[in-house]
mmCIF file of C-alpha atoms in Angstrom:
data_model
loop_
_atom_site.group_PDB
_atom_site.id
_atom_site.type_symbol
_atom_site.label_atom_id
_atom_site.label_comp_id
_atom_site.label_asym_id
_atom_site.label_seq_id
_atom_site.Cartn_x
_atom_site.Cartn_y
_atom_site.Cartn_z
ATOM 1 C CA MET A 1 -13.594 12.422 15.705
ATOM 2 C CA ASN A 2 -12.384 16.132 15.528
ATOM 3 C CA ASP A 3 -10.785 16.991 11.558
ATOM 4 C CA ARG A 4 -7.353 16.498 12.336
ATOM 5 C CA GLU A 5 -7.484 13.570 13.842
ATOM 6 C CA HIS A 6 -9.951 12.350 11.281
ATOM 7 C CA TYR A 7 -6.514 13.466 8.686
ATOM 8 C CA GLN A 8 -4.108 11.421 10.677
ATOM 9 C CA ALA A 9 -6.240 8.348 10.740
ATOM 10 C CA CYS A 10 -6.525 8.016 6.922
ATOM 11 C CA PHE A 11 -2.244 9.470 6.969
ATOM 12 C CA ASP A 12 -1.838 6.592 9.588
ATOM 13 C CA LEU A 13 -3.800 3.850 7.950
ATOM 14 C CA MET A 14 -1.899 4.768 4.457
ATOM 15 C CA GLN A 15 1.277 4.262 6.098
ATOM 16 C CA ALA A 16 0.693 1.419 7.494
ATOM 17 C CA VAL A 17 -0.145 -0.254 4.378
ATOM 18 C CA ALA A 18 3.132 1.183 2.274
ATOM 19 C CA ALA A 19 4.974 -0.138 5.125
ATOM 20 C CA TYR A 20 4.533 -3.666 3.936
ATOM 21 C CA ARG A 21 5.820 -3.509 0.980
ATOM 22 C CA HIS A 22 9.199 -3.929 2.631
ATOM 23 C CA GLN A 23 7.750 -7.343 4.147
ATOM 24 C CA PRO A 24 7.595 -11.053 2.852
ATOM 25 C CA ILE A 25 3.957 -10.871 2.811
ATOM 26 C CA HIS A 26 3.842 -8.403 0.714
ATOM 27 C CA ARG A 27 5.574 -10.285 -2.278
ATOM 28 C CA ARG A 28 3.613 -13.271 -0.787
ATOM 29 C CA LEU A 29 0.024 -11.483 -1.597
ATOM 30 C CA ARG A 30 1.484 -10.296 -4.949
ATOM 31 C CA LYS A 31 2.223 -13.733 -6.123
ATOM 32 C CA PHE A 32 -1.322 -15.096 -4.913
ATOM 33 C CA ALA A 33 -2.771 -11.726 -6.242
ATOM 34 C CA LYS A 34 -2.254 -12.450 -9.834
ATOM 35 C CA ARG A 35 -3.757 -15.960 -9.722
ATOM 36 C CA GLU A 36 -6.846 -15.623 -7.581
ATOM 37 C CA SER A 37 -7.964 -12.160 -6.838
ATOM 38 C CA MET A 38 -9.949 -9.445 -8.484
ATOM 39 C CA VAL A 39 -9.129 -7.095 -6.097
ATOM 40 C CA HIS A 40 -5.440 -4.500 -6.265
ATOM 41 C CA LEU A 41 -2.895 -5.814 -4.382
ATOM 42 C CA ASP A 42 -2.858 -2.380 -2.024
ATOM 43 C CA VAL A 43 -6.448 -3.906 -0.822
ATOM 44 C CA LEU A 44 -4.953 -7.519 -0.301
ATOM 45 C CA VAL A 45 -2.557 -6.193 1.839
ATOM 46 C CA LEU A 46 -5.230 -3.563 4.104
ATOM 47 C CA THR A 47 -7.310 -6.837 4.358
ATOM 48 C CA TYR A 48 -4.355 -8.950 5.732
ATOM 49 C CA HIS A 49 -3.362 -5.695 7.947
ATOM 50 C CA LEU A 50 -7.067 -4.641 9.303
ATOM 51 C CA ALA A 51 -7.168 -8.402 9.909
ATOM 52 C CA TRP A 52 -4.580 -8.579 11.960
ATOM 53 C CA ILE A 53 -5.063 -5.761 14.037
ATOM 54 C CA CYS A 54 -8.843 -5.543 14.704
ATOM 55 C CA ARG A 55 -10.105 -7.194 17.746
ATOM 56 C CA GLY A 56 -12.934 -9.165 17.020
ATOM 57 C CA SER A 57 -14.506 -11.663 14.029
ATOM 58 C CA ILE A 58 -14.567 -11.321 10.615
ATOM 59 C CA LEU A 59 -17.729 -11.337 8.095
ATOM 60 C CA GLU A 60 -16.981 -11.355 4.715
ATOM 61 C CA ILE A 61 -19.296 -10.871 2.464
ATOM 62 C CA GLY A 62 -18.500 -12.317 -1.310
ATOM 63 C CA ALA A 63 -15.629 -14.261 -1.396
ATOM 64 C CA PHE A 64 -15.829 -15.456 -4.882
ATOM 65 C CA ARG A 65 -12.030 -17.532 -5.496
ATOM 66 C CA GLY A 66 -10.989 -16.524 -2.076
ATOM 67 C CA GLY A 67 -8.197 -13.899 -2.470
ATOM 68 C CA MET A 68 -9.837 -11.412 0.303
ATOM 69 C CA THR A 69 -10.799 -14.537 2.261
ATOM 70 C CA VAL A 70 -7.047 -15.722 2.288
ATOM 71 C CA ALA A 71 -5.459 -12.584 2.850
ATOM 72 C CA ALA A 72 -7.514 -11.930 5.993
ATOM 73 C CA ALA A 73 -6.601 -15.537 7.328
ATOM 74 C CA TRP A 74 -3.321 -14.769 6.696
ATOM 75 C CA GLY A 75 -3.647 -11.825 8.731
ATOM 76 C CA VAL A 76 -5.062 -13.694 11.867
ATOM 77 C CA ARG A 77 -3.058 -16.549 11.626
ATOM 78 C CA ASP A 78 0.066 -13.720 11.988
ATOM 79 C CA GLY A 79 -1.803 -12.052 14.349
ATOM 80 C CA SER A 80 -1.398 -12.664 18.360
ATOM 81 C CA SER A 81 -5.184 -13.804 18.945
ATOM 82 C CA ALA A 82 -7.605 -16.201 17.746
ATOM 83 C CA LYS A 83 -10.081 -14.912 15.751
ATOM 84 C CA LYS A 84 -13.410 -16.337 14.008
ATOM 85 C CA LEU A 85 -13.392 -15.976 10.427
ATOM 86 C CA ILE A 86 -17.016 -16.414 8.647
ATOM 87 C CA THR A 87 -17.140 -16.120 4.598
ATOM 88 C CA ILE A 88 -20.446 -15.329 3.003
ATOM 89 C CA GLU A 89 -20.737 -17.314 -0.766
ATOM 90 C CA PRO A 90 -23.583 -18.298 -2.828
ATOM 91 C CA GLY A 91 -21.176 -19.884 -5.773
ATOM 92 C CA GLY A 92 -22.067 -20.465 -8.967
ATOM 93 C CA SER A 93 -19.615 -19.705 -12.444
ATOM 94 C CA LEU A 94 -18.430 -17.118 -14.377
ATOM 95 C CA ARG A 95 -17.413 -17.457 -17.427
ATOM 96 C CA LYS A 96 -15.217 -15.049 -19.823
ATOM 97 C CA HIS A 97 -13.064 -13.914 -17.786
ATOM 98 C CA HIS A 98 -8.816 -14.295 -16.366
ATOM 99 C CA LEU A 99 -10.267 -15.658 -13.606
ATOM 100 C CA ALA A 100 -13.252 -17.679 -14.812
ATOM 101 C CA THR A 101 -14.553 -20.873 -12.870
ATOM 102 C CA ARG A 102 -17.165 -23.219 -13.458
ATOM 103 C CA ASN A 103 -17.866 -23.525 -9.953
ATOM 104 C CA ILE A 104 -17.284 -21.024 -7.535
ATOM 105 C CA LEU A 105 -17.482 -22.798 -4.283
ATOM 106 C CA ARG A 106 -15.301 -25.449 -5.119
ATOM 107 C CA SER A 107 -12.696 -22.994 -6.411
ATOM 108 C CA LEU A 108 -12.406 -21.201 -3.124
ATOM 109 C CA LYS A 109 -12.617 -24.474 -1.347
ATOM 110 C CA ARG A 110 -9.602 -25.521 -3.279
ATOM 111 C CA ASN A 111 -7.627 -22.071 -2.792
ATOM 112 C CA LEU A 112 -8.186 -22.372 0.930
ATOM 113 C CA ALA A 113 -6.797 -25.658 1.376
ATOM 114 C CA ARG A 114 -4.044 -24.934 -1.054
ATOM 115 C CA GLN A 115 -3.277 -21.604 1.139
ATOM 116 C CA GLY A 116 -3.322 -23.581 4.585
ATOM 117 C CA VAL A 117 -6.201 -21.851 5.659
ATOM 118 C CA ALA A 118 -9.235 -23.808 5.343
ATOM 119 C CA GLU A 119 -9.688 -24.462 9.082
ATOM 120 C CA GLN A 120 -9.650 -21.260 9.791
ATOM 121 C CA VAL A 121 -12.430 -20.202 7.670
ATOM 122 C CA THR A 122 -16.165 -20.940 8.219
ATOM 123 C CA ILE A 123 -18.010 -20.750 4.729
ATOM 124 C CA VAL A 124 -21.815 -20.238 4.921
ATOM 125 C CA GLU A 125 -23.310 -20.934 1.502
ATOM 126 C CA GLY A 126 -26.030 -18.689 -0.144
ATOM 127 C CA HIS A 127 -27.224 -15.396 -0.198
ATOM 128 C CA SER A 128 -26.083 -12.775 2.658
ATOM 129 C CA PHE A 129 -29.764 -11.444 2.751
ATOM 130 C CA GLU A 130 -31.573 -15.295 3.060
ATOM 131 C CA PRO A 131 -32.685 -16.029 6.470
ATOM 132 C CA GLU A 132 -30.994 -19.388 6.969
ATOM 133 C CA VAL A 133 -27.710 -17.717 5.952
ATOM 134 C CA VAL A 134 -28.390 -14.846 8.541
ATOM 135 C CA ALA A 135 -29.367 -17.356 10.928
ATOM 136 C CA ALA A 136 -26.309 -19.374 10.324
ATOM 137 C CA VAL A 137 -23.944 -16.477 10.719
ATOM 138 C CA HIS A 138 -25.427 -15.512 14.021
ATOM 139 C CA HIS A 139 -25.069 -18.862 15.128
ATOM 140 C CA ALA A 140 -21.204 -19.550 13.821
ATOM 141 C CA LEU A 141 -20.596 -15.708 15.954
ATOM 142 C CA ASP A 142 -22.476 -17.012 18.831
ATOM 143 C CA ALA A 143 -21.724 -13.982 21.322
ATOM 144 C CA ASP A 144 -18.905 -12.439 19.416
ATOM 145 C CA GLN A 145 -19.024 -9.596 17.509
ATOM 146 C CA VAL A 146 -17.788 -8.210 14.361
ATOM 147 C CA ALA A 147 -14.391 -6.324 13.828
ATOM 148 C CA LEU A 148 -14.006 -6.274 10.337
ATOM 149 C CA LEU A 149 -17.254 -6.443 7.682
ATOM 150 C CA ILE A 150 -15.725 -6.936 4.245
ATOM 151 C CA LEU A 151 -18.517 -6.071 1.581
ATOM 152 C CA ASP A 152 -18.050 -7.265 -2.432
ATOM 153 C CA ALA A 153 -20.612 -9.184 -3.218
ATOM 154 C CA ASP A 154 -24.114 -7.271 -5.290
ATOM 155 C CA ALA A 155 -24.171 -3.821 -5.178
ATOM 156 C CA ASP A 156 -26.564 -3.608 -1.855
ATOM 157 C CA CYS A 157 -24.084 -2.791 0.923
ATOM 158 C CA LYS A 158 -26.603 -0.901 2.766
ATOM 159 C CA ARG A 159 -28.950 -3.959 3.181
ATOM 160 C CA ASP A 160 -25.973 -6.032 4.117
ATOM 161 C CA ILE A 161 -24.946 -2.990 6.950
ATOM 162 C CA ASN A 162 -28.474 -2.687 8.263
ATOM 163 C CA ARG A 163 -28.837 -6.853 8.351
ATOM 164 C CA TYR A 164 -25.670 -7.279 9.925
ATOM 165 C CA GLY A 165 -25.232 -4.159 11.759
ATOM 166 C CA PRO A 166 -26.166 -4.778 15.358
ATOM 167 C CA LYS A 167 -23.350 -7.560 15.266
ATOM 168 C CA LEU A 168 -20.974 -4.932 14.663
ATOM 169 C CA MET A 169 -18.626 -3.633 16.987
ATOM 170 C CA ASP A 170 -18.259 0.308 17.506
ATOM 171 C CA ASP A 171 -15.367 1.259 15.261
ATOM 172 C CA CYS A 172 -15.861 -1.723 13.044
ATOM 173 C CA TRP A 173 -12.998 -1.902 10.059
ATOM 174 C CA LEU A 174 -15.413 -1.949 6.766
ATOM 175 C CA ILE A 175 -13.748 -2.783 3.035
ATOM 176 C CA ILE A 176 -16.743 -2.215 0.351
ATOM 177 C CA ASP A 177 -15.073 -2.666 -3.372
ATOM 178 C CA ASP A 178 -17.170 -1.426 -6.327
ATOM 179 C CA TYR A 179 -17.237 2.214 -4.733
ATOM 180 C CA GLY A 180 -15.420 2.951 -7.688
ATOM 181 C CA GLY A 181 -14.022 1.694 -10.861
ATOM 182 C CA LYS A 182 -14.670 1.303 -14.813
ATOM 183 C CA ALA A 183 -17.808 2.953 -16.740
ATOM 184 C CA ASP A 184 -19.156 -0.324 -17.542
ATOM 185 C CA ASN A 185 -18.990 -1.541 -13.913
ATOM 186 C CA CYS A 186 -22.327 -1.806 -13.255
ATOM 187 C CA LYS A 187 -22.201 -2.245 -9.051
ATOM 188 C CA VAL A 188 -20.065 1.296 -8.999
ATOM 189 C CA LEU A 189 -23.094 3.669 -9.140
ATOM 190 C CA PRO A 190 -25.062 2.008 -6.490
ATOM 191 C CA THR A 191 -22.773 1.262 -3.956
ATOM 192 C CA LYS A 192 -20.937 4.717 -3.923
ATOM 193 C CA THR A 193 -24.717 6.085 -3.897
ATOM 194 C CA GLN A 194 -25.374 3.890 -0.606
ATOM 195 C CA VAL A 195 -22.053 4.576 0.760
ATOM 196 C CA ASP A 196 -22.189 8.523 0.750
ATOM 197 C CA GLU A 197 -25.684 7.969 2.196
ATOM 198 C CA LEU A 198 -24.444 5.992 5.000
ATOM 199 C CA VAL A 199 -21.270 8.371 5.529
ATOM 200 C CA ASN A 200 -23.771 11.659 5.399
ATOM 201 C CA SER A 201 -25.933 10.165 7.796
ATOM 202 C CA GLY A 202 -22.842 9.649 10.381
ATOM 203 C CA GLN A 203 -23.218 5.944 10.448
ATOM 204 C CA LEU A 204 -19.504 5.537 8.291
ATOM 205 C CA LEU A 205 -16.588 7.253 8.785
ATOM 206 C CA PRO A 206 -14.337 7.318 5.587
ATOM 207 C CA LEU A 207 -10.797 6.558 6.104
ATOM 208 C CA GLY A 208 -9.570 6.003 2.288
ATOM 209 C CA TYR A 209 -9.751 4.627 -0.824
ATOM 210 C CA TYR A 210 -7.501 1.892 -2.496
ATOM 211 C CA GLY A 211 -6.606 0.109 -5.520
ATOM 212 C CA PHE A 212 -9.075 0.087 -8.069
ATOM 213 C CA GLY A 213 -12.383 1.447 -6.399
ATOM 214 C CA THR A 214 -12.192 -0.253 -2.874
ATOM 215 C CA TRP A 215 -13.809 2.299 -0.006
ATOM 216 C CA VAL A 216 -11.936 1.803 3.782
ATOM 217 C CA GLY A 217 -13.512 3.384 7.057
ATOM 218 C CA ARG A 218 -15.228 2.469 9.653
ATOM 219 C CA TRP A 219 -18.842 1.672 11.501
ATOM 220 C CA GLN A 220 -19.890 4.552 13.750
ATOM 221 C CA GLY A 221 -22.928 2.223 15.501
ATOM 222 C CA LEU A 222 -25.616 4.458 14.602
ATOM 223 C CA MET A 223 -28.514 2.203 13.626
ATOM 224 C CA PRO A 224 -31.401 3.249 12.210
ATOM 225 C CA PRO A 225 -34.856 1.608 13.748
ATOM 226 C CA ARG A 226 -35.673 -1.703 12.026
ATOM 227 C CA ALA A 227 -38.891 -1.628 9.939
ATOM 228 C CA GLN A 228 -41.923 -3.408 12.103
#
């Protein structure tokens, strides 16, 4: 992709997201975001759009209460083809926050059910790096490949990309949260450092920066050799 094509791809994506502001789904996502999502409304719209247009399965790492999960599920539902949607969530609790919950997994499952998408989503409970979780994801995907990868867990996005990289399609879309944000967000520096390293090595192609600090781009299909 030359510079002109890269610029056009970035512009086309921004234009596509902006166009949703005049559609009913934008109002629905805005209403849902106020109650259940930490990410900016534009990121939910972006997630919906990419889930709709991508041509493969969707893997989310870090669902929390299901903000982006629901947006992706709505995108799959409104699209023209069936897709697998798998989300990894270790659970736990969050206190002293406007989205506080004593049981993250329970809140996630409740939100998926309330929004009518529970049957569309496969929840894998645990951390993305645990062998049993990796095995469960591979089992759920079977022969399918991932066309959209959403990373919103801890700050080690490079670990997750390396671990699940063999299942990513060439040009797989990626949404990575916490690339930017407030100075007191401890996830920002390591996330930005790792993403920039992957961009500089040619593994990731950046296509935009949305909301409060969410990076979007595409996978270029260059995997480093795995350690023996």
